[in-house]
Short mmCIF file of C-alpha atoms in Angstrom, two decimals:
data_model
loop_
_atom_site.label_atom_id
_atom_site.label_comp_id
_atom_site.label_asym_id
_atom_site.label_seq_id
_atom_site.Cartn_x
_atom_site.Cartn_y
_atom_site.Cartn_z
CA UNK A 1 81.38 0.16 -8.84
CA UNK A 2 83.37 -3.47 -9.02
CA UNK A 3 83.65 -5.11 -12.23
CA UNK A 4 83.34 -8.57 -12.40
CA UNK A 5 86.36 -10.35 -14.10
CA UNK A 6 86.23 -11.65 -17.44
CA UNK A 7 88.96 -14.20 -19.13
CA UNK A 8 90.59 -16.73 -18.08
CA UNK A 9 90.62 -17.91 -14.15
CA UNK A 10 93.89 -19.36 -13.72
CA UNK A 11 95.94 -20.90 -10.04
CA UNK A 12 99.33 -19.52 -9.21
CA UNK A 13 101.22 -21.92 -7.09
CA UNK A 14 104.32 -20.29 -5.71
CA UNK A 15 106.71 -22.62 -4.75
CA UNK A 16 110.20 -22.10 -2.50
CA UNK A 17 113.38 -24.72 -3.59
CA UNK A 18 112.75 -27.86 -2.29
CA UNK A 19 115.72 -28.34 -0.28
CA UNK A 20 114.47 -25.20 1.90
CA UNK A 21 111.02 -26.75 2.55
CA UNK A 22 109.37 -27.15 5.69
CA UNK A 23 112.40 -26.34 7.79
CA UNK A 24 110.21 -25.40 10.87
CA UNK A 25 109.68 -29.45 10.63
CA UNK A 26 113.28 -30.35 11.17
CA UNK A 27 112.98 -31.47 14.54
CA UNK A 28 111.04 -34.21 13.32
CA UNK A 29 112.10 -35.07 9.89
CA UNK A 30 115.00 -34.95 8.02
CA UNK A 31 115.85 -32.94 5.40
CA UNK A 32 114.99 -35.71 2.94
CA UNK A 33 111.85 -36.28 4.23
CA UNK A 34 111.45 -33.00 4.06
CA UNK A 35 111.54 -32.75 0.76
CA UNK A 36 109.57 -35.92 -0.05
CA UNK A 37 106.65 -34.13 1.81
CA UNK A 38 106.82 -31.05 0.04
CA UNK A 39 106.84 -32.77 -3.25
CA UNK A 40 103.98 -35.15 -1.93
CA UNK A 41 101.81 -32.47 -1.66
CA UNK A 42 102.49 -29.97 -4.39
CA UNK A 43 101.94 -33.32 -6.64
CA UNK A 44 98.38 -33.22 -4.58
CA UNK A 45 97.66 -30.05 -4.86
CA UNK A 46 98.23 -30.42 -8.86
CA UNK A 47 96.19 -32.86 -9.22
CA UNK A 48 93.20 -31.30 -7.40
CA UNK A 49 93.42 -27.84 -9.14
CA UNK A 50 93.94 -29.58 -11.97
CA UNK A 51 90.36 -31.09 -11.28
CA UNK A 52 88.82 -28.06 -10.45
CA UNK A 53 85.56 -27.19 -12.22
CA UNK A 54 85.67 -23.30 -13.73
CA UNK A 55 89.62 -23.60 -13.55
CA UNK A 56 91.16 -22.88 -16.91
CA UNK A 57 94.92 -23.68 -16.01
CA UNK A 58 97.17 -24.05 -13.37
CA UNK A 59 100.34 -22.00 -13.33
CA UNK A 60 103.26 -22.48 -10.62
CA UNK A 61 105.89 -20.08 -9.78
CA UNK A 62 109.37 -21.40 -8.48
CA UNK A 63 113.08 -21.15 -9.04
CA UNK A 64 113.65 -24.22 -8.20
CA UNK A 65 114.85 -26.37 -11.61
CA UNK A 66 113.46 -29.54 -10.47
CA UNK A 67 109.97 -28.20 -9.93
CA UNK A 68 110.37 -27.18 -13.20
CA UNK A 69 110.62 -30.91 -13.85
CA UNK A 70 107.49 -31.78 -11.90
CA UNK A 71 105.84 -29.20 -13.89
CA UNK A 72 107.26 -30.39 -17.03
CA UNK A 73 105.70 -33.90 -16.17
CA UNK A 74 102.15 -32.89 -15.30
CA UNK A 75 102.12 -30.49 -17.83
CA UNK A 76 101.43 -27.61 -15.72
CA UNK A 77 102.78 -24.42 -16.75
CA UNK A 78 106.07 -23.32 -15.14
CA UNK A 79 106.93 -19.70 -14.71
CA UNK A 80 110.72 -19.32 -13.75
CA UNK A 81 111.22 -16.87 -10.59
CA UNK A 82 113.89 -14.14 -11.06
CA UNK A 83 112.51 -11.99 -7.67
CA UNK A 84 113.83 -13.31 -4.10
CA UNK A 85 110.41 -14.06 -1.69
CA UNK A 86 107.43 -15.34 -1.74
CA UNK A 87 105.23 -11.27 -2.43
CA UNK A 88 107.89 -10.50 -5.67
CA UNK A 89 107.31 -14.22 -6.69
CA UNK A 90 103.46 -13.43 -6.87
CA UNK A 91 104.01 -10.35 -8.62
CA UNK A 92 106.25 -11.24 -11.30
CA UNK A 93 103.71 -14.75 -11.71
CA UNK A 94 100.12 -11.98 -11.71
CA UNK A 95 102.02 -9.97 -14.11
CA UNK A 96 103.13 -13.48 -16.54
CA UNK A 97 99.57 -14.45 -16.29
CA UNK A 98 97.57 -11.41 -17.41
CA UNK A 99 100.24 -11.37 -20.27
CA UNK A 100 98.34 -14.73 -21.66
CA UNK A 101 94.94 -13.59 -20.59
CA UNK A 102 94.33 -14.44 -17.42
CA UNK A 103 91.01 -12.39 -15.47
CA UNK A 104 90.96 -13.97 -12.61
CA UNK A 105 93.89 -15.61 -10.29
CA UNK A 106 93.70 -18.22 -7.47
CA UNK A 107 97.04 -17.97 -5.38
CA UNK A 108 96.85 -21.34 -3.76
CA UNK A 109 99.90 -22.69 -1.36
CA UNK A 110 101.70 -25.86 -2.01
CA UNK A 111 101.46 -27.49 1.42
CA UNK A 112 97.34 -27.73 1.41
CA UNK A 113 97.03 -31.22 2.10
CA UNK A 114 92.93 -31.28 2.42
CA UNK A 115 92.64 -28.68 -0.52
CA UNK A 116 89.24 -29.59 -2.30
CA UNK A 117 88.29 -29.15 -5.75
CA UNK A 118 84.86 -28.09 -4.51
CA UNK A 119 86.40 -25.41 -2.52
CA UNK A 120 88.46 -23.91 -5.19
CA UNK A 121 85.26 -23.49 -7.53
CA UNK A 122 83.36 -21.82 -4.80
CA UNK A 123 85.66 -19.15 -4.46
CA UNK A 124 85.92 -18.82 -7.78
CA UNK A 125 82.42 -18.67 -8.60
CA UNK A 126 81.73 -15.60 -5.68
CA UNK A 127 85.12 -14.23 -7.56
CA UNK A 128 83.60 -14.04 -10.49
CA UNK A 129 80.01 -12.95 -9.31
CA UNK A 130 81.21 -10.53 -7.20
CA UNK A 131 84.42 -8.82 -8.35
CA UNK A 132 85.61 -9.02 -5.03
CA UNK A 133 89.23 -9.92 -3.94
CA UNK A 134 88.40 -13.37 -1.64
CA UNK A 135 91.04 -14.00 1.14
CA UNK A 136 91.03 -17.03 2.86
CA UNK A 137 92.03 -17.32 6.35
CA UNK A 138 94.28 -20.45 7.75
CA UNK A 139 92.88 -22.09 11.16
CA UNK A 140 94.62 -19.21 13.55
CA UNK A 141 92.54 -16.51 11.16
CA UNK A 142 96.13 -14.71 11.07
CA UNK A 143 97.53 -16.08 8.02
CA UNK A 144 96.71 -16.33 4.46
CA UNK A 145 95.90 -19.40 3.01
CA UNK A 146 94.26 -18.57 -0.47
CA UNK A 147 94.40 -15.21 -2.49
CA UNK A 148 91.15 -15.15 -5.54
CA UNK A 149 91.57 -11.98 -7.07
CA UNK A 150 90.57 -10.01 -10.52
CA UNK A 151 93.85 -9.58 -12.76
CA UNK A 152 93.25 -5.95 -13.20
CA UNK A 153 93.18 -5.18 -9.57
CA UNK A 154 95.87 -7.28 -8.28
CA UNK A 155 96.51 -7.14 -4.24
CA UNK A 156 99.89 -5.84 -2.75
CA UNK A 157 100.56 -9.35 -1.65
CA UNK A 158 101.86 -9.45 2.32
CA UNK A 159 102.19 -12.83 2.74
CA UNK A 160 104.24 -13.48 6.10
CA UNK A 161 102.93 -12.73 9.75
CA UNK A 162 99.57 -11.46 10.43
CA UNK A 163 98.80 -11.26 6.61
CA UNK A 164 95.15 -11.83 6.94
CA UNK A 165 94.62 -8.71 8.56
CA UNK A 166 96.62 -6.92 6.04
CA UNK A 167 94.83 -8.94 2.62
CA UNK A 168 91.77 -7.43 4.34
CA UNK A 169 92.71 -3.96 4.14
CA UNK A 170 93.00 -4.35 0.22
CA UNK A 171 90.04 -2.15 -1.97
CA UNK A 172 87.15 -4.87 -1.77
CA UNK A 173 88.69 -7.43 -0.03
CA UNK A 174 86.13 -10.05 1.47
CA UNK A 175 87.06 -12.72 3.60
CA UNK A 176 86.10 -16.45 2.28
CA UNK A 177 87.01 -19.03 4.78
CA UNK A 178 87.10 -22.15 3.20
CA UNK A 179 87.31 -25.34 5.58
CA UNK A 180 89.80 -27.71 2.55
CA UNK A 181 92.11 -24.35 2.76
CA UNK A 182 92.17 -23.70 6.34
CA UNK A 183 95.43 -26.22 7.61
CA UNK A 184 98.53 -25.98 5.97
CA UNK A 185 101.53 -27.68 7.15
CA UNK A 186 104.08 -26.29 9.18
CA UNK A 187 104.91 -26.97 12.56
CA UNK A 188 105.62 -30.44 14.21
CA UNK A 189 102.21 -30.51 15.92
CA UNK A 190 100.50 -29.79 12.30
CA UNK A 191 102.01 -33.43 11.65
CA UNK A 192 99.74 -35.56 14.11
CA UNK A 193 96.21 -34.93 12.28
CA UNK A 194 97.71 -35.36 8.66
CA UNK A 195 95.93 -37.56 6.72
CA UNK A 196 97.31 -40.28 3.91
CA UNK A 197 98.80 -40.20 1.63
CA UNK A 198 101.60 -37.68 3.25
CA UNK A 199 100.97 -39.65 6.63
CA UNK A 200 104.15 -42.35 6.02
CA UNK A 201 106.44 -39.54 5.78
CA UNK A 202 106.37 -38.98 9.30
CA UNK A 203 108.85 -40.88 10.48
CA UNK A 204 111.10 -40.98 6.91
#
């Protein structure tokens, strides 16, 4: 039988350092713009979580000291990565957040720039009603794009190639495609439908 979560529902934003970001974009921007882009959106994703109805807190996960500072800024808690890659990262931040309470975690990427409030609740409200770990699929259906998952039955995490298939294979795993999840940014063609306000980096 699946219990449904109780406590807190909280988003874990792992972010990678800055200067690292978006590298499969380097053939058309440069490492400053990069950057710029990266911070562009996490500052957007923020904000929407932030936003989110049924969303107690936002937590990101990062070594990176200056996204410690962006934290620090929009006062979203900061958890300081000691692991190397992006599965320990979401381990060590699951374990820091069921520490303070948490019942029910949101893994959401940093480079969503459509991510919806109105998604975010939705999968937290089937979270919650059905005790099922959500995983939403990117546009290819290979990746992973959005983890929703009770705290006391936290996934393996396989983020990396063909990860969707392997979320799925989790103990009540569900999918939940959510269209506001679905692009992330990546490659140089992922460029030409962004929207504004990342849209002037472009060419930076």
């Amino acid at each position: 039988m699946t219990t449904r979560p109780g406590g807190a529902a909280i988003a874990l934003v792992p972010v990678k350092l800055l200067d690292a970001a978006k590298s499969r974009l380097a053939p058309c921007l440069s490492p400053v713009a990069r950057r710029r882009l990266q911070e562009a959106m996490l500052a957007h994703v923020l904000a929407v979580l932030a936003a989110t109805p049924g969303l107690d807190g936002v937590a990101v996960v990062s070594a990176d000291p200056d996204v410690a500072a962006i934290c620090a800024r929009s006062g979203t808690r900061f958890i300081a990565e000691t692991t190397a890659g992006l599965n320990p990262a979401l381990a060590q931040g699951t374990e820091a957040l069921a520490t303070l309470g948490a019942g029910l975690i949101a893994v959401v990427p940093a480079d969503l720039p459509d991510l919806a409030a109105g998604d975010v609740a939705a999968a937290l409200s089937e979270a919650r009603t059905t005790g099922a770990t959500l995983v939403v699929p990117d546009l290819a259906g290979t990746g992973t794009n959005g983890l929703v998952f009770p705290v006391a039955r936290p996934p393996r995490f396989a983020f990396g190639p063909d990860s969707f298939r392997r979320h799925l294979a989790e103990p009540d795993a569900r999918p939940f495609p959510l269209a506001s999840l679905a692009r992330d940014l990546d490659r140089p063609a992922d460029l030409a439908a962004l929207a504004r306000p990342f849209a002037s980096l472009e060419t930076a």
